[in-house]
PDB file of C-alpha atoms in Angstrom:
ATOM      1  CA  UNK A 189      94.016  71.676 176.962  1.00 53.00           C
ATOM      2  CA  UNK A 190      95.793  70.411 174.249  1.00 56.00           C
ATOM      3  CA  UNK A 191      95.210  67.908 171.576  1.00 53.00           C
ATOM      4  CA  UNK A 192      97.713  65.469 172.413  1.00 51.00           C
ATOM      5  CA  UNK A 193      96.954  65.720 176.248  1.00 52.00           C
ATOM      6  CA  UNK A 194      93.997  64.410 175.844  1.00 55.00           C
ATOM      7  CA  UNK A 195      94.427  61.480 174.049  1.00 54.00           C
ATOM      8  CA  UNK A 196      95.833  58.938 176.830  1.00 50.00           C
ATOM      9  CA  UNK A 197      98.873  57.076 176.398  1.00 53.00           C
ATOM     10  CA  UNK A 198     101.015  56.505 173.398  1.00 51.00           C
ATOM     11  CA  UNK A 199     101.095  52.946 172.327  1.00 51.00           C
ATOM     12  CA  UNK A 200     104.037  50.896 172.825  1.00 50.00           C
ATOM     13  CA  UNK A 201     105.543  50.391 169.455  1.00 49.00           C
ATOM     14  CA  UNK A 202     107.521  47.118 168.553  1.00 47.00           C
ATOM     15  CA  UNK A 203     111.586  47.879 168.086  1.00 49.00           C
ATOM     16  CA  UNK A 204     113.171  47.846 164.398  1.00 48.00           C
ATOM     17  CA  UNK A 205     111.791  44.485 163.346  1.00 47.00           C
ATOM     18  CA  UNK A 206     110.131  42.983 166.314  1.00 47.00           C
ATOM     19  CA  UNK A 207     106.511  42.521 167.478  1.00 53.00           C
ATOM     20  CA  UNK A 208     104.754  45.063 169.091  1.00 54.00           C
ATOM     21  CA  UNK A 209     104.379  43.955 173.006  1.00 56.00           C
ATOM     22  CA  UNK A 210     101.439  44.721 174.881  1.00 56.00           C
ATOM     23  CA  UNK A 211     101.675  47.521 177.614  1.00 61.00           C
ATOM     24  CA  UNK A 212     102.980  46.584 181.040  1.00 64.00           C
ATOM     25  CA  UNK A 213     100.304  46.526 182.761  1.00 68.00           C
ATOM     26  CA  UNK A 214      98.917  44.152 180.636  1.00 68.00           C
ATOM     27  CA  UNK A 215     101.750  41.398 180.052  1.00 69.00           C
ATOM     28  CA  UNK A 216     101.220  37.569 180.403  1.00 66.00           C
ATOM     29  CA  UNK A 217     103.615  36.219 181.890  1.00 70.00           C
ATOM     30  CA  UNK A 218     106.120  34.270 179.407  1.00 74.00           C
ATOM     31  CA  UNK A 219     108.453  32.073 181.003  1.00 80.00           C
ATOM     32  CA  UNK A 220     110.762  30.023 178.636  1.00 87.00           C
ATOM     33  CA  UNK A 221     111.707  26.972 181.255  1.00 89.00           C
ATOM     34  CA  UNK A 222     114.555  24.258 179.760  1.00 89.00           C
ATOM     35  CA  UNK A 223     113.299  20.659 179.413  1.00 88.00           C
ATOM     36  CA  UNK A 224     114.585  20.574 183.543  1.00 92.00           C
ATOM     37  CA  UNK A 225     112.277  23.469 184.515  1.00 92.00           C
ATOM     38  CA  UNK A 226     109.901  22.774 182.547  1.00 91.00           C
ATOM     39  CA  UNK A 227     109.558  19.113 184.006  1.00 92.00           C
ATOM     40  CA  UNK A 228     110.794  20.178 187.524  1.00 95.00           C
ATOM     41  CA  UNK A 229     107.578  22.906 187.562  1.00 94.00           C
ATOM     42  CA  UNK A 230     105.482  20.131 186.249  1.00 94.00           C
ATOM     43  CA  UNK A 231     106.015  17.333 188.830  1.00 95.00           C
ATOM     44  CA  UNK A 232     105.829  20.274 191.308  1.00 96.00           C
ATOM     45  CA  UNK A 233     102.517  21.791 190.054  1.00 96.00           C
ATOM     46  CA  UNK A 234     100.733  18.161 190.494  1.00 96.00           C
ATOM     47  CA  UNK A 235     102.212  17.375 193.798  1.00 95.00           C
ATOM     48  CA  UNK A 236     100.412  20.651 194.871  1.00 96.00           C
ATOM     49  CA  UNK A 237      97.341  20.146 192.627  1.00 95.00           C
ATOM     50  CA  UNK A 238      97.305  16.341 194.165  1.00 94.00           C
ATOM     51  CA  UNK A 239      97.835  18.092 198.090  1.00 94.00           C
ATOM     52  CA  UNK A 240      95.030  20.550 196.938  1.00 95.00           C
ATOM     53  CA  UNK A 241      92.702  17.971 195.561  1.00 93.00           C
ATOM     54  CA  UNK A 242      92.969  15.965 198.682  1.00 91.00           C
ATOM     55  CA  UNK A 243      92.403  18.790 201.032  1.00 92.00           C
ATOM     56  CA  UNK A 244      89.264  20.286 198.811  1.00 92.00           C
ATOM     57  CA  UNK A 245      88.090  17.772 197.156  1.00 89.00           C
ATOM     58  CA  UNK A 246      88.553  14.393 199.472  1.00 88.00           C
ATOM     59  CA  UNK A 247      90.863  12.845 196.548  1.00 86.00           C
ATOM     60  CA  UNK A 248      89.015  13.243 193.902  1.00 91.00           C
ATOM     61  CA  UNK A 249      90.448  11.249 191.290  1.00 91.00           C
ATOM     62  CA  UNK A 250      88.300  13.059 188.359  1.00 93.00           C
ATOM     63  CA  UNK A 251      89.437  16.374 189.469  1.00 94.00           C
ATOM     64  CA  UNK A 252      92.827  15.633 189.719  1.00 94.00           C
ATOM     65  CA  UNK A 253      92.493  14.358 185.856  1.00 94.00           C
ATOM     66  CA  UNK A 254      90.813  17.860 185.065  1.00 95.00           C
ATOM     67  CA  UNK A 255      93.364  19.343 186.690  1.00 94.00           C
ATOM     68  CA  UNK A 256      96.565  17.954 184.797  1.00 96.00           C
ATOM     69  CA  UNK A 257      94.945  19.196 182.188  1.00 95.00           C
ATOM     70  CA  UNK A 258      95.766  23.235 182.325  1.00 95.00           C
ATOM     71  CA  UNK A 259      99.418  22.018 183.595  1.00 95.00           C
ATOM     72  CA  UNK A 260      99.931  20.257 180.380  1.00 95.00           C
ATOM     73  CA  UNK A 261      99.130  22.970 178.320  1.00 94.00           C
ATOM     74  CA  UNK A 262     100.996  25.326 180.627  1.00 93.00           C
ATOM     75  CA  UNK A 263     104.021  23.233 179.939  1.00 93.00           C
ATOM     76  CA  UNK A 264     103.860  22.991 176.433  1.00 92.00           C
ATOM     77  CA  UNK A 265     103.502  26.781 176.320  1.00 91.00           C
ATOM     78  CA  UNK A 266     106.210  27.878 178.681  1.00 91.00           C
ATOM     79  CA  UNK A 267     109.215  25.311 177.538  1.00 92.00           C
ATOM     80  CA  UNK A 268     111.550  27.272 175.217  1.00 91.00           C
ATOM     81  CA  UNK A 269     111.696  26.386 171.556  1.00 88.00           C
ATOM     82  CA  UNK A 270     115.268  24.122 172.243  1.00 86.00           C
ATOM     83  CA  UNK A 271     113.683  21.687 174.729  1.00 89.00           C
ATOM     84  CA  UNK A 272     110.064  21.255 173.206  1.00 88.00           C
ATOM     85  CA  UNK A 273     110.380  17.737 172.525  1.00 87.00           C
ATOM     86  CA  UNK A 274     110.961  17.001 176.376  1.00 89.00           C
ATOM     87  CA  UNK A 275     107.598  18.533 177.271  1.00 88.00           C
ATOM     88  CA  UNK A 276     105.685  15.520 176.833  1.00 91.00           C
ATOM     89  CA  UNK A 277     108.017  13.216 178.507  1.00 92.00           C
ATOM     90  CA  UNK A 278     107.318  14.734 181.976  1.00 93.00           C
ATOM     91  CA  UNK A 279     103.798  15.361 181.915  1.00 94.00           C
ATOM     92  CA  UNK A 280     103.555  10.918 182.460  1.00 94.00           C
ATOM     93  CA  UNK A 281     106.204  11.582 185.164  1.00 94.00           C
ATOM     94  CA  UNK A 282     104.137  14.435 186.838  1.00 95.00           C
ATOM     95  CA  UNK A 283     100.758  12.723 186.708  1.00 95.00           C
ATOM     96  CA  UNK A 284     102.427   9.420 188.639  1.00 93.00           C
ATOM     97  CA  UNK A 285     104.300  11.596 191.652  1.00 93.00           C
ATOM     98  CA  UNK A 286     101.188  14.014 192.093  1.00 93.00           C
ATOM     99  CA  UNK A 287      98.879  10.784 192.610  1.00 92.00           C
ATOM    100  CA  UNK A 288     100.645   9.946 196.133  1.00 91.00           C
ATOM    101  CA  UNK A 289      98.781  12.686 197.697  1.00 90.00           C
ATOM    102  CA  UNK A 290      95.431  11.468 196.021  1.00 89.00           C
ATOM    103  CA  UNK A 291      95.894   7.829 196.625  1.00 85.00           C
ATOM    104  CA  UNK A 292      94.632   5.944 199.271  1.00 77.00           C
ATOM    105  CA  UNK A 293      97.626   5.357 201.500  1.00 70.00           C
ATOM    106  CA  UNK A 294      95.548   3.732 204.565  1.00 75.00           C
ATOM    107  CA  UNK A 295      97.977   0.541 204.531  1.00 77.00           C
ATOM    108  CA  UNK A 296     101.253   2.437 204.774  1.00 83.00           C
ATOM    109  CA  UNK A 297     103.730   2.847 201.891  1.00 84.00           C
ATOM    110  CA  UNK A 298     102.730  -0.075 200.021  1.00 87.00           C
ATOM    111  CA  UNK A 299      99.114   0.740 200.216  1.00 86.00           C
ATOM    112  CA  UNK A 300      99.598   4.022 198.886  1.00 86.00           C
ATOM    113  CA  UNK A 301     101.869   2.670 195.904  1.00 88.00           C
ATOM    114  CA  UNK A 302      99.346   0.397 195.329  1.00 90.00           C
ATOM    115  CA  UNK A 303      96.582   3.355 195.279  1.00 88.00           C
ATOM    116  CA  UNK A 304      99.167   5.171 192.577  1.00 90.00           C
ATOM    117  CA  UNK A 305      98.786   1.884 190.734  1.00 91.00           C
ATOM    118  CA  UNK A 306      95.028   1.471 190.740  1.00 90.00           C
ATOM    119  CA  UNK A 307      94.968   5.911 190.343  1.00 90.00           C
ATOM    120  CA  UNK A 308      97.334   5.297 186.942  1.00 92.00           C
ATOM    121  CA  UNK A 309      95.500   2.056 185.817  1.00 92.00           C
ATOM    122  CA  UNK A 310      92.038   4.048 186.429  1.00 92.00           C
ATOM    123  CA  UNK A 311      92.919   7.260 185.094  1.00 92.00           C
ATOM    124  CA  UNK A 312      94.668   6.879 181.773  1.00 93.00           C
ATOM    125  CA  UNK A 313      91.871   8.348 180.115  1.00 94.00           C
ATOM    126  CA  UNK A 314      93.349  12.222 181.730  1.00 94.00           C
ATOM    127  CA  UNK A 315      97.240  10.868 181.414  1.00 94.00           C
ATOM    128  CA  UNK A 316      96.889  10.183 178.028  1.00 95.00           C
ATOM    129  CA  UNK A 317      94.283  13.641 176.764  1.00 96.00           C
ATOM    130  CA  UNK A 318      96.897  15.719 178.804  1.00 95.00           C
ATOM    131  CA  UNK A 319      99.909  14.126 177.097  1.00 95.00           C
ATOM    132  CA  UNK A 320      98.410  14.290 173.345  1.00 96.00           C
ATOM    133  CA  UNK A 321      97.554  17.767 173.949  1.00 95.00           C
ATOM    134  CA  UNK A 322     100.444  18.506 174.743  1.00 95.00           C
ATOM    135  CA  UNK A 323     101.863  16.198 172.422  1.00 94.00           C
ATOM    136  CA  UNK A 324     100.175  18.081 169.597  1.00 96.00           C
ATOM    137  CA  UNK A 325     100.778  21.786 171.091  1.00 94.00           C
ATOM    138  CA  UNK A 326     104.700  20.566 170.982  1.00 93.00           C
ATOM    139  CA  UNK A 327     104.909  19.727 167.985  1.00 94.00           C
ATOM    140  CA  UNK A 328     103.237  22.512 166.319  1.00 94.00           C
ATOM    141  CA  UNK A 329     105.654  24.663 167.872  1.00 92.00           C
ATOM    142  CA  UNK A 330     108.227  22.901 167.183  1.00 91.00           C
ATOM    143  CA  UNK A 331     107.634  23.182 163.446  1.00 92.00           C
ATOM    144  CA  UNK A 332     106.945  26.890 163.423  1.00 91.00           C
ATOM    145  CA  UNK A 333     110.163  27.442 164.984  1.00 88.00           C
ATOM    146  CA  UNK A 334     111.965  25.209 162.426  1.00 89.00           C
ATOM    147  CA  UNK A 335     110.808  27.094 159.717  1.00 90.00           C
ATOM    148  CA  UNK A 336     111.457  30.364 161.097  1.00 88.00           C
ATOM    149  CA  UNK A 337     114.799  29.760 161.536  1.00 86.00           C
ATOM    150  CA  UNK A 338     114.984  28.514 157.814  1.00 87.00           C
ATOM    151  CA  UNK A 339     113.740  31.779 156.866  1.00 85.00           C
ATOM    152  CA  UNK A 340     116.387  33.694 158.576  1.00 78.00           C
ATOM    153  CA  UNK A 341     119.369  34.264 155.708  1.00 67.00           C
TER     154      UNK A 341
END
């Protein structure tokens, strides 16, 4: 058998210039969303995090805060480097419309605003982490990409 058969695949090497990208098998997935994605698959991940909770959980207003956690981060990740600074501007949004499904809507519509209400006033503690993480993830991408571009001639 010969030598090279038996050393397993070749390694995928990065094109003139570029990083070297895993195998495909083994990709993350990358999505660059604009500030509308990105806030669109925000308000849409809570609404089914705040279904979810309800279901699982019986509304659970402490794992609904642990949960807007990973979506923060998600969306400070996935926005593309033009639209950063719209990241944390929809997390607030997303946190408010995925607390209708948590609330406690037992008195109709205004029962279950005023269970968003009491959810926001109890749970700022999550709305605000989530945000500043985000906040903070933004912005440090947001300066690496500023000076990268400087570098470029």
């Amino acid at each position: 058998m010969p030598v090279a058969a038996r050393r397993g695949p070749e390694p995928v090497r990065a094109a003139a210039g570029g990083p070297a990208s895993a195998p495909p098998g083994r990709r993350f997935p990358n999505p660059r969303l604009t500030g509308l994605g990105g806030g669109l698959f925000c308000v849409a991940a809570m609404l089914l995090l705040g279904a979810l909770d309800a279901l699982l959980f019986g509304s659970s207003l402490i794992a609904y805060g642990v949960l807007f956690l990973p979506v923060c981060v998600l969306t400070a990740l996935w926005v593309r480097p033009g639209d950063l600074l719209t990241a944390p501007v929809a997390l607030p949004i997303a946190f408010g419309a995925g607390l209708f499904p948590v609330a406690d809507g037992s008195a109709g519509f205004l029962g279950s605003l005023m269970g968003v209400f009491t959810g926001l006033a109890t749970q700022a503690g999550w709305l605000y982490g989530g945000t500043l993480i985000a906040g903070v993830m933004v912005l440090v991408r947001r300066v690496r990409w500023v000076r990268s571009r400087r570098r470029r001639p």
